[in-house]
Each structure stands twice: as C-alpha cells, then as structure tokens.
Amino acid sequence: MLTHEYSYQTCLDGSVKNAWTVDDCFRGRDFDFTKPFLPDRIAGVSSIGCLDDDQKRLLNQIRGNSYCHIFAFVEEYIVPMVVDHARGDVYGDETRLWTLLRFAEEEVKHQEMLRRAVAQFEAGFGVECGLVPGREAVAEAVLATSPLTALLLTSMIEWFTQLHYVEHVRDRDELDELFRDILRFHWIDESRHARLDTLLIDEVARDLTTDQREQAIDELLELGGAVDGLLAQQAELDLDALQRATGRTYTEPERDEIRTHQRRSYRWTFLVSGLEHPNFLSIVEQLTTSGAKKLAEATTALSA
Ligand SMILES: [Fe+2]
Ligand SMILES: [Fe+2]
C-alpha cells in the first residue's frame, strides 16, 4: 500500500549495531548554563524585543528543559502501542517481533534519558521551572484513538525529531554540548523508528476502508488540538519560570509579546514541523485523498 524500501531486518541490524545506553549519552557531564541549549528555530527567543541577551538565553534554556519534558510526555504512549503491535503476531515473524521489542525498549530508554535531563536541569538551573502535568492521561487519550491514528501521530513525531536534529542542531557548535548529544542520541534511534512506523502503518492501513483512513486524519488533527492546548499551558509556565529566573516582573504588554512569540515557536516545533514534513505528507497522501489538504489547512491555522 505504501511505497518504501524499509524492512524489519535492516531496522533490527541498525538497532543492534548502533545500540547505546543513557550513560553513553551523558558521560558524567553537566549542562553549561552559559550557553543556549536550542537553536532559535525551536526556542523562538531572538525576536522578543523586551528581553536582553541574558534573558533570552535563560528563556532558551527553560525551553530546552520543556523540550525534553514534552518529548517524554508525548512519547509515553509509544511503548504500550508498540508492545501491542508486537504481541499481535507473537508466534509469527521472529524478526518483526524482535525489532518491535527493541523499538519499545529504546523508547523506555528515551524516557529515562529525557527524565534524567530534566532532573539534571532542575539541579543546575537553580530556579524551579513548572512542567505540564497529566502524562498518563494524554497517553490514554492517544491509545483510545484508532491504531492508525496513534501510528500516524508517532510517525509525525519521529520525522520531526530527525528534522530538528539534522537541520537545526547537528552543526551548531554554539549550543550546549550535552544538550546537543541528547538530541543526537535520540535521533540515532528515531531515524529507524520512523521507518518502523511506515511498516506498521502499511500493515494496519491495508485492512481499513477509505473512510476509516480519512477518519484517522480527523482524529489526528483532534489530537493535535489537544497537544496545542498543552503547549499553551507550558508557555505560561515558562513565562513564570522566566520571571523567577530573571527576578523581573513583566508588564502585561511584555507578557503578551513573549507569549505570542513562544506560542508560535511551540506550534512550529511540536506540530507544524511534523505536519509539513515531506515524508509524513507522503504517507498521508498515499493513504487518503483529502488528508493532505486537511493537514495543509491545519498548518496554515497554526502558523498564523
Ligand atoms: Fe523516542
Ligand atoms: Fe521513537
């Protein structure tokens, strides 16, 4: 149904050959708080007029911390989802089974890596930064959708993870080295996971009617709306954290300016960069007739 050149065997080989541990990523290092953590394409601080350079760097670091938290947050459901797909054919293709079990195991490892990053950030930054709650509730909401919807969300996330690292972080020496490594190690696995998502989508979508596939896009966009709500909450928590970190109280017009820039950059980071990713769009175009148009409309609304 989908055109691709991926196979469970090559993903399994890559997983075994490129295996890493959380300690390999951290190597006992701490964050360097004199440096920004994220490229401005993701942090969205450079054009905020009411902040000076130090304050921009602090907001960039707060965004680095929330980036790790939100990733751990939105990926929470992937482990049970992949385990379910593995269990669906437990006496069948052993290569498929082993590959999917490693996929799930790698996601558990990502959770550990991202939570360690958040804990280490908290210890070093010196000011409490609020993080959106409700991880399990979001995972439940995603798993309550159709299997195709949850897989499409996963595919979108795994493609934008790669884009963030390859296009915006890999060559940026000015960013904190440990933070870049966290994104690099994540990318090593996600580059395979995105291919596995395509294989799973192919298996699941085969048995669905055209209407069911179209419906999965509507459900995906509803989930996107829920994610957008979470991002708005996180942006407010970031603003409070910035006030504590800088010791400044921002006026309402200043808060509005920061909020506007941050909302736009959160949306690009966690929604738009996935919804318009060419590999993700290609999957949607092959599965549905009106899906790509709906995604384009959502992208336009989110970029306003
Ligand atoms: Fe992950
Ligand atoms: Fe992944």
XYZ file of C-alpha atoms and ligand atoms in Angstrom:
306
model
C 0.000 0.000 0.000
C 2.807 2.449 0.900
C 5.875 2.714 -1.291
C 9.068 2.364 0.733
C 12.305 0.394 0.862
C 12.262 -0.378 4.574
C 12.395 -3.812 6.203
C 12.313 -5.176 9.743
C 15.644 -6.892 9.135
C 17.569 -3.710 8.251
C 15.975 -1.883 11.205
C 16.949 -4.744 13.519
C 20.514 -4.725 12.186
C 20.730 -0.960 12.735
C 19.316 -1.255 16.246
C 21.869 -3.907 17.257
C 24.794 -2.149 15.580
C 24.027 1.346 16.953
C 22.879 0.354 20.453
C 23.682 2.906 23.183
C 22.957 3.472 26.864
C 21.865 6.614 28.710
C 25.327 6.739 30.339
C 26.923 6.750 26.855
C 24.964 9.919 26.170
C 25.627 11.777 29.436
C 29.227 10.589 30.105
C 29.072 12.209 33.546
C 28.723 15.696 32.039
C 26.641 18.592 33.253
C 24.949 21.336 31.257
C 26.896 24.525 30.549
C 24.469 27.245 31.608
C 26.498 29.981 29.913
C 25.308 28.622 26.552
C 21.950 28.362 24.769
C 20.527 24.825 24.559
C 18.302 25.072 21.500
C 18.616 26.688 18.068
C 16.396 29.730 17.708
C 14.190 27.916 15.164
C 12.999 25.816 18.114
C 13.370 28.233 21.069
C 11.899 31.290 19.314
C 13.507 33.903 21.598
C 15.675 36.051 19.291
C 12.995 38.459 18.111
C 11.415 39.141 21.514
C 12.095 42.884 21.884
C 11.525 43.188 25.645
C 14.272 40.674 26.582
C 18.016 41.375 26.669
C 20.577 38.745 25.639
C 20.906 37.184 29.100
C 17.158 36.913 29.480
C 16.866 35.371 26.015
C 19.470 32.785 26.961
C 17.550 31.929 30.148
C 14.293 31.514 28.209
C 16.148 29.399 25.643
C 17.337 27.110 28.470
C 13.847 26.954 30.002
C 12.652 25.875 26.554
C 15.396 23.247 26.429
C 14.088 21.756 29.641
C 10.470 21.807 28.483
C 11.546 20.307 25.123
C 12.843 17.242 26.993
C 9.768 17.090 29.207
C 7.276 17.399 26.347
C 9.096 14.742 24.323
C 8.986 12.305 27.243
C 5.368 13.320 27.684
C 4.167 12.841 24.111
C 6.146 9.634 23.603
C 4.742 7.949 26.728
C 2.068 6.056 24.770
C 4.520 4.666 22.199
C 5.761 1.863 24.475
C 2.350 0.216 25.086
C 1.364 0.866 21.453
C 4.435 -0.886 20.028
C 4.183 -3.756 22.531
C 0.577 -4.302 21.372
C 1.697 -4.471 17.738
C 4.452 -6.939 18.702
C 2.001 -9.109 20.655
C -0.372 -9.153 17.677
C 1.851 -11.730 15.949
C 3.859 -13.198 18.785
C 4.291 -16.652 17.175
C 4.825 -15.260 13.696
C 7.773 -13.472 12.116
C 10.553 -13.503 14.722
C 12.500 -10.703 13.050
C 9.430 -8.472 13.256
C 8.852 -9.430 16.890
C 12.438 -8.791 17.943
C 12.600 -5.477 16.055
C 9.406 -4.208 17.677
C 10.521 -5.283 21.153
C 13.754 -3.361 20.650
C 11.723 -0.378 19.395
C 9.700 -0.437 22.663
C 12.839 -0.899 24.751
C 14.506 2.057 23.018
C 11.516 4.262 23.840
C 11.748 3.273 27.520
C 15.411 4.295 27.343
C 14.430 7.658 25.808
C 12.086 8.261 28.720
C 14.937 7.607 31.122
C 17.320 9.859 29.183
C 14.828 12.736 28.957
C 13.843 12.472 32.631
C 17.477 12.463 33.644
C 17.977 15.590 31.529
C 15.058 17.295 33.304
C 16.350 16.275 36.763
C 19.859 17.458 35.941
C 18.488 20.727 34.565
C 16.480 21.341 37.734
C 19.541 20.743 39.889
C 21.745 23.111 37.850
C 19.396 25.912 36.780
C 18.676 26.982 40.336
C 15.086 28.119 39.786
C 12.021 25.905 39.714
C 10.514 25.542 36.234
C 6.925 24.334 36.012
C 6.162 21.477 33.633
C 2.729 20.459 32.341
C 1.219 17.507 34.253
C -1.028 14.699 33.008
C 1.327 12.377 31.133
C -0.708 9.198 31.660
C -3.971 10.946 30.745
C -2.515 12.063 27.412
C -1.175 8.545 26.723
C -4.643 7.130 27.436
C -6.260 9.656 25.108
C -3.889 8.713 22.272
C -4.359 4.974 22.822
C -8.149 5.449 22.813
C -7.985 6.553 19.152
C -7.778 4.085 16.251
C -4.473 2.176 15.827
C -3.857 4.069 12.572
C -4.316 7.449 14.288
C -1.814 6.599 17.041
C 0.667 5.349 14.432
C 0.273 8.490 12.320
C 0.947 10.649 15.383
C 4.036 8.560 16.115
C 5.257 8.820 12.542
C 4.828 12.588 12.596
C 6.768 12.887 15.875
C 9.575 10.611 14.711
C 10.035 12.523 11.475
C 10.162 15.916 13.174
C 12.601 14.637 15.810
C 15.009 13.897 12.997
C 14.408 17.203 11.261
C 15.094 19.145 14.467
C 18.434 17.433 14.975
C 19.705 17.186 11.411
C 18.603 20.586 10.128
C 18.854 22.728 13.241
C 21.154 21.219 15.900
C 23.822 18.976 14.376
C 26.143 21.723 13.119
C 25.504 24.287 15.886
C 28.713 24.495 17.942
C 27.380 27.460 19.913
C 24.803 25.244 21.673
C 25.470 23.337 24.906
C 27.324 20.124 24.034
C 25.436 17.772 26.371
C 22.086 19.073 25.176
C 23.107 18.523 21.559
C 24.159 14.979 22.427
C 20.776 14.232 24.000
C 19.146 15.200 20.704
C 21.782 13.264 18.744
C 21.282 10.024 20.648
C 17.528 10.391 20.336
C 17.883 10.911 16.579
C 20.023 7.757 16.204
C 17.033 5.634 17.267
C 14.271 7.795 15.819
C 15.739 7.535 12.338
C 14.921 3.803 12.479
C 11.655 4.214 14.341
C 10.267 6.450 11.608
C 10.852 3.591 9.141
C 9.221 1.082 11.500
C 6.188 3.359 11.778
C 5.842 3.201 7.996
C 5.968 -0.620 8.100
C 3.323 -0.720 10.857
C 1.109 1.853 9.127
C 1.321 -0.256 5.976
C 0.195 -3.381 7.893
C -2.668 -1.621 9.699
C -3.991 0.511 6.813
C -4.332 -2.450 4.436
C -7.402 -3.738 6.301
C -9.116 -0.362 6.560
C -11.728 1.223 4.332
C -11.102 4.594 2.693
C -13.494 6.185 5.195
C -11.616 4.742 8.156
C -8.319 6.095 6.821
C -9.828 9.536 6.260
C -11.268 9.417 9.766
C -7.810 8.709 11.199
C -6.655 12.083 9.821
C -9.566 13.849 11.544
C -8.672 12.094 14.811
C -5.029 13.021 14.361
C -5.954 16.683 13.981
C -8.112 16.467 17.108
C -5.109 15.106 18.998
C -3.086 17.958 17.524
C -5.616 20.373 19.038
C -5.166 18.734 22.454
C -1.370 18.958 22.118
C -1.746 22.635 21.200
C -3.633 23.200 24.467
C -0.800 21.580 26.412
C 1.767 23.731 24.630
C -0.170 26.874 25.577
C -0.150 25.763 29.226
C 3.581 25.083 29.050
C 4.249 28.517 27.534
C 2.548 30.144 30.552
C 4.614 28.042 32.964
C 7.755 29.084 31.045
C 6.820 32.749 31.446
C 6.502 32.318 35.215
C 9.838 30.471 35.314
C 11.471 33.290 33.321
C 10.195 35.855 35.823
C 11.696 33.855 38.689
C 14.984 33.315 36.856
C 15.424 36.980 35.869
C 13.901 38.491 39.028
C 11.834 40.746 36.729
C 8.094 41.219 36.711
C 6.962 41.664 33.140
C 4.160 44.108 32.326
C 1.078 42.768 30.581
C 2.182 44.064 27.126
C 5.597 42.422 27.680
C 3.965 39.149 28.696
C 1.814 39.361 25.571
C 4.841 39.864 23.360
C 6.706 36.912 24.898
C 3.568 34.752 24.763
C 2.948 35.499 21.067
C 6.477 34.530 20.031
C 6.526 31.467 22.247
C 3.142 30.139 21.148
C 4.231 30.376 17.518
C 7.532 28.645 18.169
C 5.967 25.857 20.274
C 3.486 25.225 17.496
C 6.183 25.044 14.856
C 8.328 22.744 16.995
C 5.766 20.150 18.062
C 3.080 20.390 15.371
C 3.896 22.283 12.173
C 7.391 20.806 11.615
C 5.737 17.359 11.671
C 2.532 18.167 9.788
C 4.507 19.601 6.871
C 7.359 17.072 6.913
C 7.590 15.731 3.328
C 7.975 12.083 4.417
C 4.957 12.313 6.677
C 2.925 14.110 3.998
C 3.820 11.413 1.503
C 2.359 8.732 3.813
C -0.848 10.742 4.261
C -1.130 11.344 0.515
C -0.808 7.634 -0.210
C -3.401 6.656 2.407
C -6.080 9.273 1.846
C -7.494 11.601 -0.773
C -8.308 14.608 1.409
C -5.785 14.138 4.267
C -3.024 16.295 2.805
C -5.435 19.178 2.236
C -6.649 18.971 5.842
C -3.066 18.968 7.118
C -2.224 21.999 4.984
C -5.233 23.879 6.408
C -4.219 22.974 9.959
C -0.639 24.069 9.263
C -1.825 27.434 7.948
C -4.042 27.976 11.012
C -1.229 27.023 13.403
C 1.300 29.273 11.652
C -0.887 32.411 11.815
Fe 11.787 8.495 21.355
Fe 10.926 6.632 18.654
